[in-house]
Short mmCIF file of C-alpha atoms in Angstrom, two decimals:
data_model
loop_
_atom_site.label_atom_id
_atom_site.label_comp_id
_atom_site.label_asym_id
_atom_site.label_seq_id
_atom_site.Cartn_x
_atom_site.Cartn_y
_atom_site.Cartn_z
CA UNK A 1454 -12.95 13.17 8.03
CA UNK A 1455 -11.62 10.24 9.95
CA UNK A 1456 -7.86 10.53 10.05
CA UNK A 1457 -7.18 6.91 10.90
CA UNK A 1458 -8.40 4.96 7.92
CA UNK A 1459 -9.07 7.92 5.68
CA UNK A 1460 -12.77 7.27 5.48
CA UNK A 1461 -15.01 10.20 4.83
CA UNK A 1462 -17.48 9.62 7.60
CA UNK A 1463 -18.15 7.46 10.62
CA UNK A 1464 -20.39 5.22 8.51
CA UNK A 1465 -17.42 4.11 6.50
CA UNK A 1466 -15.19 2.70 9.21
CA UNK A 1467 -13.08 -0.31 8.43
CA UNK A 1468 -14.96 -3.46 9.30
CA UNK A 1469 -13.35 -6.80 10.03
CA UNK A 1470 -15.65 -9.79 9.79
CA UNK A 1471 -14.93 -13.43 10.43
CA UNK A 1472 -16.94 -15.45 7.97
CA UNK A 1473 -17.85 -19.07 8.52
CA UNK A 1474 -20.13 -20.46 5.85
CA UNK A 1475 -23.10 -18.17 5.83
CA UNK A 1476 -22.91 -17.23 9.50
CA UNK A 1477 -21.28 -14.04 10.52
CA UNK A 1478 -19.55 -15.14 13.71
CA UNK A 1479 -17.84 -12.04 14.67
CA UNK A 1480 -18.15 -8.53 13.53
CA UNK A 1481 -16.80 -5.36 14.87
CA UNK A 1482 -15.97 -1.93 13.71
CA UNK A 1483 -12.45 -1.10 14.68
CA UNK A 1484 -12.82 1.89 16.86
CA UNK A 1485 -10.23 4.51 16.41
CA UNK A 1486 -12.05 7.29 18.21
CA UNK A 1487 -11.72 10.86 17.17
CA UNK A 1488 -10.24 12.03 20.41
CA UNK A 1489 -7.39 13.69 18.56
CA UNK A 1490 -9.88 16.28 17.45
CA UNK A 1491 -10.22 17.47 20.98
CA UNK A 1492 -6.90 19.24 21.25
CA UNK A 1493 -7.51 22.51 22.94
CA UNK A 1494 -4.98 24.71 21.27
CA UNK A 1495 -5.64 28.35 21.35
CA UNK A 1496 -6.32 29.98 18.03
CA UNK A 1497 -6.22 33.51 19.27
CA UNK A 1498 -2.84 34.26 17.75
CA UNK A 1499 -4.60 34.36 14.40
CA UNK A 1500 -1.80 32.64 12.42
CA UNK A 1501 -0.31 35.94 11.49
CA UNK A 1502 2.84 34.14 10.31
CA UNK A 1503 1.03 33.54 7.04
CA UNK A 1504 1.17 37.18 6.21
CA UNK A 1505 4.94 37.32 6.34
CA UNK A 1506 6.34 33.90 5.77
CA UNK A 1507 9.94 35.07 5.62
CA UNK A 1508 9.88 36.76 8.95
CA UNK A 1509 9.42 34.59 11.97
CA UNK A 1510 10.85 36.96 14.51
CA UNK A 1511 7.79 37.09 16.70
CA UNK A 1512 9.31 38.25 19.93
CA UNK A 1513 6.46 36.81 21.97
CA UNK A 1514 6.56 33.41 20.26
CA UNK A 1515 8.88 30.53 20.99
CA UNK A 1516 9.42 28.55 17.80
CA UNK A 1517 10.67 25.05 18.21
CA UNK A 1518 12.27 23.34 15.25
CA UNK A 1519 12.16 19.55 15.10
CA UNK A 1520 14.33 17.82 12.50
CA UNK A 1521 12.16 14.77 12.23
CA UNK A 1522 13.51 12.96 9.14
CA UNK A 1523 10.65 10.50 9.59
CA UNK A 1524 9.23 8.26 6.88
CA UNK A 1525 5.63 9.29 6.27
CA UNK A 1526 4.52 5.65 6.27
CA UNK A 1527 6.67 4.95 9.32
CA UNK A 1528 3.76 3.53 11.33
CA UNK A 1529 2.64 1.26 8.52
CA UNK A 1530 6.21 0.07 7.99
CA UNK A 1531 6.67 -0.65 11.72
CA UNK A 1532 3.50 -2.71 11.91
CA UNK A 1533 4.41 -4.49 8.68
CA UNK A 1534 7.71 -5.49 10.27
CA UNK A 1535 5.80 -6.80 13.26
CA UNK A 1536 3.53 -8.85 11.00
CA UNK A 1537 6.60 -10.16 9.20
CA UNK A 1538 8.15 -11.23 12.51
CA UNK A 1539 4.95 -12.99 13.50
CA UNK A 1540 4.81 -14.86 10.19
CA UNK A 1541 8.46 -15.83 10.48
CA UNK A 1542 8.13 -17.11 14.04
CA UNK A 1543 5.19 -19.28 13.05
CA UNK A 1544 6.71 -20.46 9.76
CA UNK A 1545 3.86 -18.88 7.88
CA UNK A 1546 4.32 -17.84 4.26
CA UNK A 1547 2.23 -14.76 3.51
CA UNK A 1548 1.24 -13.67 0.02
CA UNK A 1549 -0.21 -10.30 -0.91
CA UNK A 1550 -2.35 -10.72 -4.04
CA UNK A 1551 -2.77 -7.48 -5.97
CA UNK A 1552 -4.43 -6.65 -9.28
CA UNK A 1553 -7.03 -4.49 -10.91
CA UNK A 1554 -10.65 -5.49 -10.24
CA UNK A 1555 -11.84 -8.46 -12.27
CA UNK A 1556 -8.52 -10.09 -13.11
CA UNK A 1557 -9.52 -13.22 -11.23
CA UNK A 1558 -7.88 -12.98 -7.80
CA UNK A 1559 -10.72 -14.70 -5.98
CA UNK A 1560 -11.18 -17.36 -8.67
CA UNK A 1561 -7.46 -18.12 -8.55
CA UNK A 1562 -7.67 -18.41 -4.77
CA UNK A 1563 -10.73 -20.67 -4.95
CA UNK A 1564 -9.07 -23.01 -7.42
CA UNK A 1565 -5.78 -23.05 -5.48
CA UNK A 1566 -7.48 -23.80 -2.18
CA UNK A 1567 -9.76 -26.47 -3.65
CA UNK A 1568 -6.79 -28.26 -5.23
CA UNK A 1569 -4.31 -27.95 -2.35
CA UNK A 1570 -6.29 -27.85 0.85
CA UNK A 1571 -5.48 -31.46 1.71
CA UNK A 1572 -1.77 -30.70 1.48
CA UNK A 1573 -1.54 -27.14 2.74
CA UNK A 1574 -3.23 -25.35 5.61
CA UNK A 1575 -4.70 -22.08 4.30
CA UNK A 1576 -5.74 -18.83 5.93
CA UNK A 1577 -7.36 -16.12 3.87
CA UNK A 1578 -7.82 -12.40 4.35
CA UNK A 1579 -10.15 -10.76 1.85
CA UNK A 1580 -10.03 -7.03 1.23
CA UNK A 1581 -12.88 -5.18 -0.44
CA UNK A 1582 -14.57 -1.86 0.06
CA UNK A 1583 -17.93 -3.48 0.66
CA UNK A 1584 -19.66 -6.87 1.07
CA UNK A 1585 -18.46 -10.24 2.36
CA UNK A 1586 -19.08 -11.86 -1.05
CA UNK A 1587 -15.46 -12.91 -1.55
CA UNK A 1588 -15.09 -14.25 1.99
CA UNK A 1589 -18.34 -16.19 1.51
CA UNK A 1590 -16.87 -17.85 -1.58
CA UNK A 1591 -13.72 -18.83 0.34
CA UNK A 1592 -15.68 -19.94 3.44
CA UNK A 1593 -17.60 -22.36 1.22
CA UNK A 1594 -14.29 -24.23 0.87
CA UNK A 1595 -14.08 -24.59 4.66
CA UNK A 1596 -10.90 -22.65 5.27
CA UNK A 1597 -10.53 -19.86 7.87
CA UNK A 1598 -11.29 -16.51 6.29
CA UNK A 1599 -11.60 -12.89 7.40
CA UNK A 1600 -13.23 -10.16 5.38
CA UNK A 1601 -11.87 -6.64 5.74
CA UNK A 1602 -14.18 -3.99 4.37
CA UNK A 1603 -12.21 -0.82 3.91
CA UNK A 1604 -15.26 1.39 3.42
CA UNK A 1605 -14.02 4.24 1.26
CA UNK A 1606 -10.40 3.05 1.67
CA UNK A 1607 -8.66 1.93 -1.50
CA UNK A 1608 -6.07 -0.48 -0.08
CA UNK A 1609 -5.25 -2.71 2.88
CA UNK A 1610 -2.65 -1.57 5.41
CA UNK A 1611 -0.50 -3.37 7.94
CA UNK A 1612 -2.72 -2.41 10.88
CA UNK A 1613 -5.76 -4.08 9.28
CA UNK A 1614 -3.66 -7.20 8.65
CA UNK A 1615 -2.40 -7.25 12.25
CA UNK A 1616 -6.00 -7.17 13.48
CA UNK A 1617 -7.24 -9.76 10.99
CA UNK A 1618 -4.36 -12.10 11.81
CA UNK A 1619 -5.18 -11.83 15.50
CA UNK A 1620 -8.76 -12.89 14.74
CA UNK A 1621 -7.59 -15.74 12.51
CA UNK A 1622 -4.88 -17.10 14.87
CA UNK A 1623 -3.35 -19.08 12.02
CA UNK A 1624 -1.66 -22.45 12.49
CA UNK A 1625 2.11 -22.79 12.38
CA UNK A 1626 3.40 -23.66 8.92
CA UNK A 1627 0.30 -22.42 7.12
CA UNK A 1628 -0.12 -20.31 4.02
CA UNK A 1629 -1.58 -16.82 4.51
CA UNK A 1630 -3.30 -15.54 1.39
CA UNK A 1631 -4.15 -11.85 1.52
CA UNK A 1632 -6.35 -10.65 -1.32
CA UNK A 1633 -5.91 -6.90 -1.52
CA UNK A 1634 -8.54 -4.44 -2.71
CA UNK A 1635 -8.78 -4.59 -6.52
CA UNK A 1636 -6.71 -1.55 -7.42
CA UNK A 1637 -3.46 -1.36 -9.35
CA UNK A 1638 -2.29 1.90 -7.82
CA UNK A 1639 -2.78 2.46 -4.10
CA UNK A 1640 -1.91 -0.95 -2.57
CA UNK A 1641 1.61 -0.71 -4.03
CA UNK A 1642 2.72 1.73 -1.34
CA UNK A 1643 1.60 -0.25 1.67
CA UNK A 1644 3.78 -3.06 2.95
CA UNK A 1645 1.62 -5.57 4.81
CA UNK A 1646 4.55 -7.65 6.05
CA UNK A 1647 4.05 -10.25 3.32
CA UNK A 1648 6.81 -12.61 2.14
CA UNK A 1649 5.82 -12.27 -1.48
CA UNK A 1650 3.75 -9.82 -3.49
CA UNK A 1651 1.97 -11.41 -6.42
CA UNK A 1652 0.49 -9.22 -9.13
CA UNK A 1653 -2.20 -10.79 -11.29
CA UNK A 1654 -3.03 -9.60 -14.77
CA UNK A 1655 -5.59 -11.21 -17.03
CA UNK A 1656 -5.25 -11.30 -20.80
CA UNK A 1657 -8.49 -9.38 -21.21
CA UNK A 1658 -6.50 -6.36 -20.03
CA UNK A 1659 -3.92 -4.54 -22.16
CA UNK A 1660 -0.37 -5.81 -22.70
CA UNK A 1661 1.00 -2.43 -21.69
CA UNK A 1662 -0.54 -2.43 -18.20
CA UNK A 1663 2.87 -2.94 -16.54
CA UNK A 1664 4.14 0.37 -17.90
CA UNK A 1665 0.84 2.14 -17.31
CA UNK A 1666 0.90 1.10 -13.65
CA UNK A 1667 4.60 0.49 -13.10
CA UNK A 1668 4.72 0.86 -9.31
CA UNK A 1669 2.69 -2.27 -8.73
CA UNK A 1670 4.86 -4.36 -11.05
CA UNK A 1671 8.03 -2.83 -9.66
CA UNK A 1672 7.09 -3.84 -6.09
CA UNK A 1673 6.00 -7.41 -6.90
CA UNK A 1674 8.09 -10.57 -7.05
CA UNK A 1675 5.67 -12.75 -8.98
CA UNK A 1676 3.36 -12.03 -11.92
CA UNK A 1677 0.49 -14.38 -12.69
CA UNK A 1678 -1.02 -14.08 -16.15
CA UNK A 1679 -4.58 -15.35 -15.81
CA UNK A 1680 -7.39 -16.37 -18.19
CA UNK A 1681 -5.02 -17.91 -20.76
CA UNK A 1682 -7.87 -20.20 -21.86
CA UNK A 1683 -9.22 -17.11 -23.67
CA UNK A 1684 -6.10 -16.70 -25.84
CA UNK A 1685 -7.72 -18.14 -29.02
CA UNK A 1686 -10.46 -15.50 -28.84
CA UNK A 1687 -8.34 -12.45 -28.15
CA UNK A 1688 -5.66 -10.38 -29.81
CA UNK A 1689 -3.20 -10.62 -26.97
CA UNK A 1690 0.55 -11.09 -27.13
CA UNK A 1691 1.78 -12.70 -23.89
CA UNK A 1692 5.44 -12.16 -24.80
CA UNK A 1693 4.78 -8.47 -25.31
CA UNK A 1694 3.20 -8.27 -21.86
CA UNK A 1695 6.19 -10.05 -20.33
CA UNK A 1696 8.59 -7.70 -22.11
CA UNK A 1697 6.78 -4.69 -20.67
CA UNK A 1698 6.70 -6.27 -17.22
CA UNK A 1699 10.43 -7.15 -17.34
CA UNK A 1700 11.21 -3.61 -18.41
CA UNK A 1701 9.67 -2.44 -15.12
CA UNK A 1702 10.97 -5.32 -13.02
CA UNK A 1703 13.53 -7.65 -14.59
CA UNK A 1704 13.37 -10.01 -11.60
CA UNK A 1705 9.67 -10.92 -11.97
CA UNK A 1706 8.81 -14.61 -11.97
CA UNK A 1707 5.90 -15.47 -14.30
CA UNK A 1708 3.13 -18.05 -14.19
CA UNK A 1709 0.70 -18.41 -17.08
CA UNK A 1710 -2.54 -19.92 -15.83
CA UNK A 1711 -6.23 -20.32 -16.27
CA UNK A 1712 -7.92 -20.46 -12.90
CA UNK A 1713 -11.03 -21.56 -14.79
CA UNK A 1714 -9.66 -24.60 -16.67
CA UNK A 1715 -6.73 -25.31 -14.36
CA UNK A 1716 -4.19 -24.93 -17.17
CA UNK A 1717 -0.73 -23.99 -15.88
CA UNK A 1718 -1.77 -24.13 -12.22
CA UNK A 1719 0.71 -26.91 -11.39
CA UNK A 1720 3.72 -24.59 -11.67
CA UNK A 1721 2.02 -22.07 -9.38
CA UNK A 1722 1.27 -24.83 -6.86
CA UNK A 1723 4.90 -25.94 -6.92
CA UNK A 1724 5.92 -22.37 -6.21
CA UNK A 1725 3.60 -22.29 -3.18
CA UNK A 1726 4.84 -25.63 -1.84
CA UNK A 1727 8.46 -24.64 -2.33
CA UNK A 1728 7.89 -21.28 -0.63
CA UNK A 1729 6.30 -22.91 2.40
CA UNK A 1730 9.22 -25.28 2.87
CA UNK A 1731 11.97 -22.68 2.62
CA UNK B 1275 -6.61 8.08 -3.62
CA UNK B 1276 -3.89 6.79 -1.33
CA UNK B 1277 -2.86 10.43 -0.87
CA UNK B 1278 -5.58 10.48 1.79
CA UNK B 1279 -3.71 7.83 3.78
CA UNK B 1280 -0.48 9.75 3.24
CA UNK B 1281 -1.93 13.01 4.55
CA UNK B 1282 -3.63 11.35 7.52
CA UNK B 1283 -0.38 9.61 8.35
CA UNK B 1284 1.47 12.95 8.30
CA UNK B 1285 -1.15 14.50 10.55
CA UNK B 1286 -0.97 11.65 13.05
CA UNK B 1287 2.81 11.91 13.26
CA UNK B 1288 2.62 15.68 13.64
CA UNK B 1289 -0.03 15.46 16.37
CA UNK B 1290 2.13 13.02 18.29
CA UNK B 1291 5.23 15.21 18.02
CA UNK B 1292 3.31 18.24 19.27
CA UNK B 1293 1.90 16.22 22.14
CA UNK B 1294 5.42 15.06 23.08
CA UNK B 1295 6.62 18.62 23.56
CA UNK B 1296 3.51 19.57 25.51
CA UNK B 1297 1.24 21.07 22.87
CA UNK B 1298 1.32 23.92 20.40
CA UNK B 1299 0.53 24.55 16.78
CA UNK B 1300 2.67 23.76 13.77
CA UNK B 1301 3.74 26.90 11.94
CA UNK B 1302 5.62 25.14 9.20
CA UNK B 1303 6.08 21.61 7.91
CA UNK B 1304 8.72 20.45 5.43
CA UNK B 1305 8.00 17.34 3.39
CA UNK B 1306 10.14 15.41 0.96
CA UNK B 1307 8.11 13.60 -1.67
CA UNK B 1308 10.16 12.11 -4.50
CA UNK B 1309 9.00 12.26 -8.11
CA UNK B 1310 8.88 8.44 -8.20
CA UNK B 1311 7.22 8.01 -4.81
CA UNK B 1312 3.80 7.36 -6.33
CA UNK B 1313 2.22 10.35 -4.60
CA UNK B 1314 0.42 12.95 -6.70
CA UNK B 1315 1.25 16.33 -5.19
CA UNK B 1316 -1.87 17.81 -6.77
CA UNK B 1317 -4.11 15.24 -5.07
CA UNK B 1318 -2.27 15.76 -1.81
CA UNK B 1319 -2.77 19.53 -1.98
CA UNK B 1320 -6.39 19.03 -2.91
CA UNK B 1321 -7.23 17.18 0.30
CA UNK B 1322 -4.70 18.81 2.61
CA UNK B 1323 -6.89 21.62 4.01
CA UNK B 1324 -9.84 19.32 4.52
CA UNK B 1325 -7.74 16.84 6.49
CA UNK B 1326 -5.73 19.43 8.41
CA UNK B 1327 -8.78 21.29 9.67
CA UNK B 1328 -8.98 21.26 13.48
CA UNK B 1329 -5.60 19.57 13.80
CA UNK B 1330 -2.16 20.92 14.74
CA UNK B 1331 -1.55 21.41 11.01
CA UNK B 1332 -4.43 23.74 10.39
CA UNK B 1333 -3.11 26.85 8.60
CA UNK B 1334 0.47 25.57 8.69
CA UNK B 1335 2.79 26.59 5.88
CA UNK B 1336 3.62 23.51 3.84
CA UNK B 1337 6.89 23.22 1.92
CA UNK B 1338 7.31 20.19 -0.32
CA UNK B 1339 10.65 19.22 -1.80
CA UNK B 1340 10.41 16.89 -4.80
CA UNK B 1341 13.71 15.11 -5.45
CA UNK B 1342 14.15 13.96 -9.07
CA UNK B 1343 14.51 10.27 -9.81
CA UNK B 1344 18.01 8.93 -10.36
CA UNK B 1345 19.50 5.47 -10.60
CA UNK B 1346 22.77 3.61 -10.95
CA UNK B 1347 22.95 0.86 -13.54
CA UNK B 1348 23.62 -2.52 -11.93
CA UNK B 1349 25.58 -3.68 -14.99
CA UNK B 1350 27.81 -0.77 -16.01
CA UNK B 1351 27.56 1.57 -12.99
CA UNK B 1352 26.34 4.52 -15.09
CA UNK B 1353 24.35 7.01 -13.05
CA UNK B 1354 21.37 8.38 -14.89
CA UNK B 1355 18.20 10.42 -14.49
CA UNK B 1356 15.10 8.32 -13.98
CA UNK B 1357 12.00 9.97 -15.42
CA UNK B 1358 9.94 6.80 -15.18
CA UNK B 1359 10.58 3.94 -12.83
CA UNK B 1360 11.10 1.58 -15.78
CA UNK B 1361 13.72 3.64 -17.65
CA UNK B 1362 16.69 1.51 -18.74
CA UNK B 1363 20.34 2.50 -18.59
CA UNK B 1364 20.99 4.98 -21.43
CA UNK B 1365 24.47 3.52 -21.97
CA UNK B 1366 24.06 -0.28 -21.92
CA UNK B 1367 20.22 -0.45 -21.96
CA UNK B 1368 20.11 -2.85 -19.00
CA UNK B 1369 16.84 -2.72 -17.02
CA UNK B 1370 18.70 -3.72 -13.83
CA UNK B 1371 19.39 -0.71 -11.68
CA UNK B 1372 19.43 0.62 -8.15
CA UNK B 1373 17.31 3.65 -7.51
CA UNK B 1374 19.31 6.38 -5.79
CA UNK B 1375 16.66 9.05 -5.41
CA UNK B 1376 13.07 9.87 -6.22
CA UNK B 1377 11.34 7.39 -3.90
CA UNK B 1378 11.54 9.67 -0.83
CA UNK B 1379 8.45 9.99 1.33
CA UNK B 1380 9.46 11.86 4.44
CA UNK B 1381 8.58 14.48 7.00
CA UNK B 1382 11.82 16.44 7.14
CA UNK B 1383 11.10 19.13 9.66
CA UNK B 1384 8.44 20.68 11.85
CA UNK B 1385 8.44 24.19 13.22
CA UNK B 1386 6.18 24.43 16.20
CA UNK B 1387 5.07 27.47 18.15
#
């Protein structure tokens, strides 16, 4: 078990790939060695403390107590702060796009980039367990894109973003779009250093998703409701969805869009332009 | 299964602490994982031994404190128990609140020998 990215074997290391059209320009496996497995601690004391947990008076043992009071995700939070500082210094607005698989994150990105790329300078980081399919779709629009393959990992973390950003070297004043791994649970705990977290839900999902997966809606600032062109064909109550979402997070800002037809996209674009300026 | 990242993060921190004091093995570790933290204790326990094997946390005694969720209503200042992160104020039914406890995700203490 690799204890850096949580992958189950060496074959599943996180891979960061710069994609340019169909050419893979740069590919490396981030090496995080397993040297920590080489600690040579002696096991000859046989862990006898397990047999009498209440009695630690081993006369031959020196116990040292460390009151750590340390956040478990301390390292992720530190690196996220560093990413945030980098974005701030370069006037970059970074968005973390989260949703369940299939809600239309990549389609929304494609449409947004195609419509705004003459006005806004984009950088894209794509997160998926496998393949560079999403990055290939974005690269076809001729914007800088990095694919992070998390292997068995179920979310992006701030270290992966720090590495991807280094590879991208984004322009000052640009928009950084980070498409997280399609998963409505795990990515909610990992701050990437983004300015805004945008949760996408499509109307082919249930209205009660916000209360089924509340953490993701609680930690987001914006909620995009996608695929509204399908409304006439579905039994879906948008107001009900919004009520559930507001119950979890009363501060959520909503956009109702169809990335396919372009309906409602203007309001989302205005949000992006306004965010970049502020 | 973000519990895997949580456990590996704990192990990394523990390894570093042990290294700082010049080596040893962790006899006991105290964690604080709030009921609203988003971490499933069952999943964490399930993978713990697998992850801790051959590290400073192998065979350590693990104690997990699970603080209950609580919040203070942003409208009427009522303090109330938060079973789910989206519970509204029981008095004025406002959804606006500040969470006081339940989101903890901490390594409290290590006992190293």
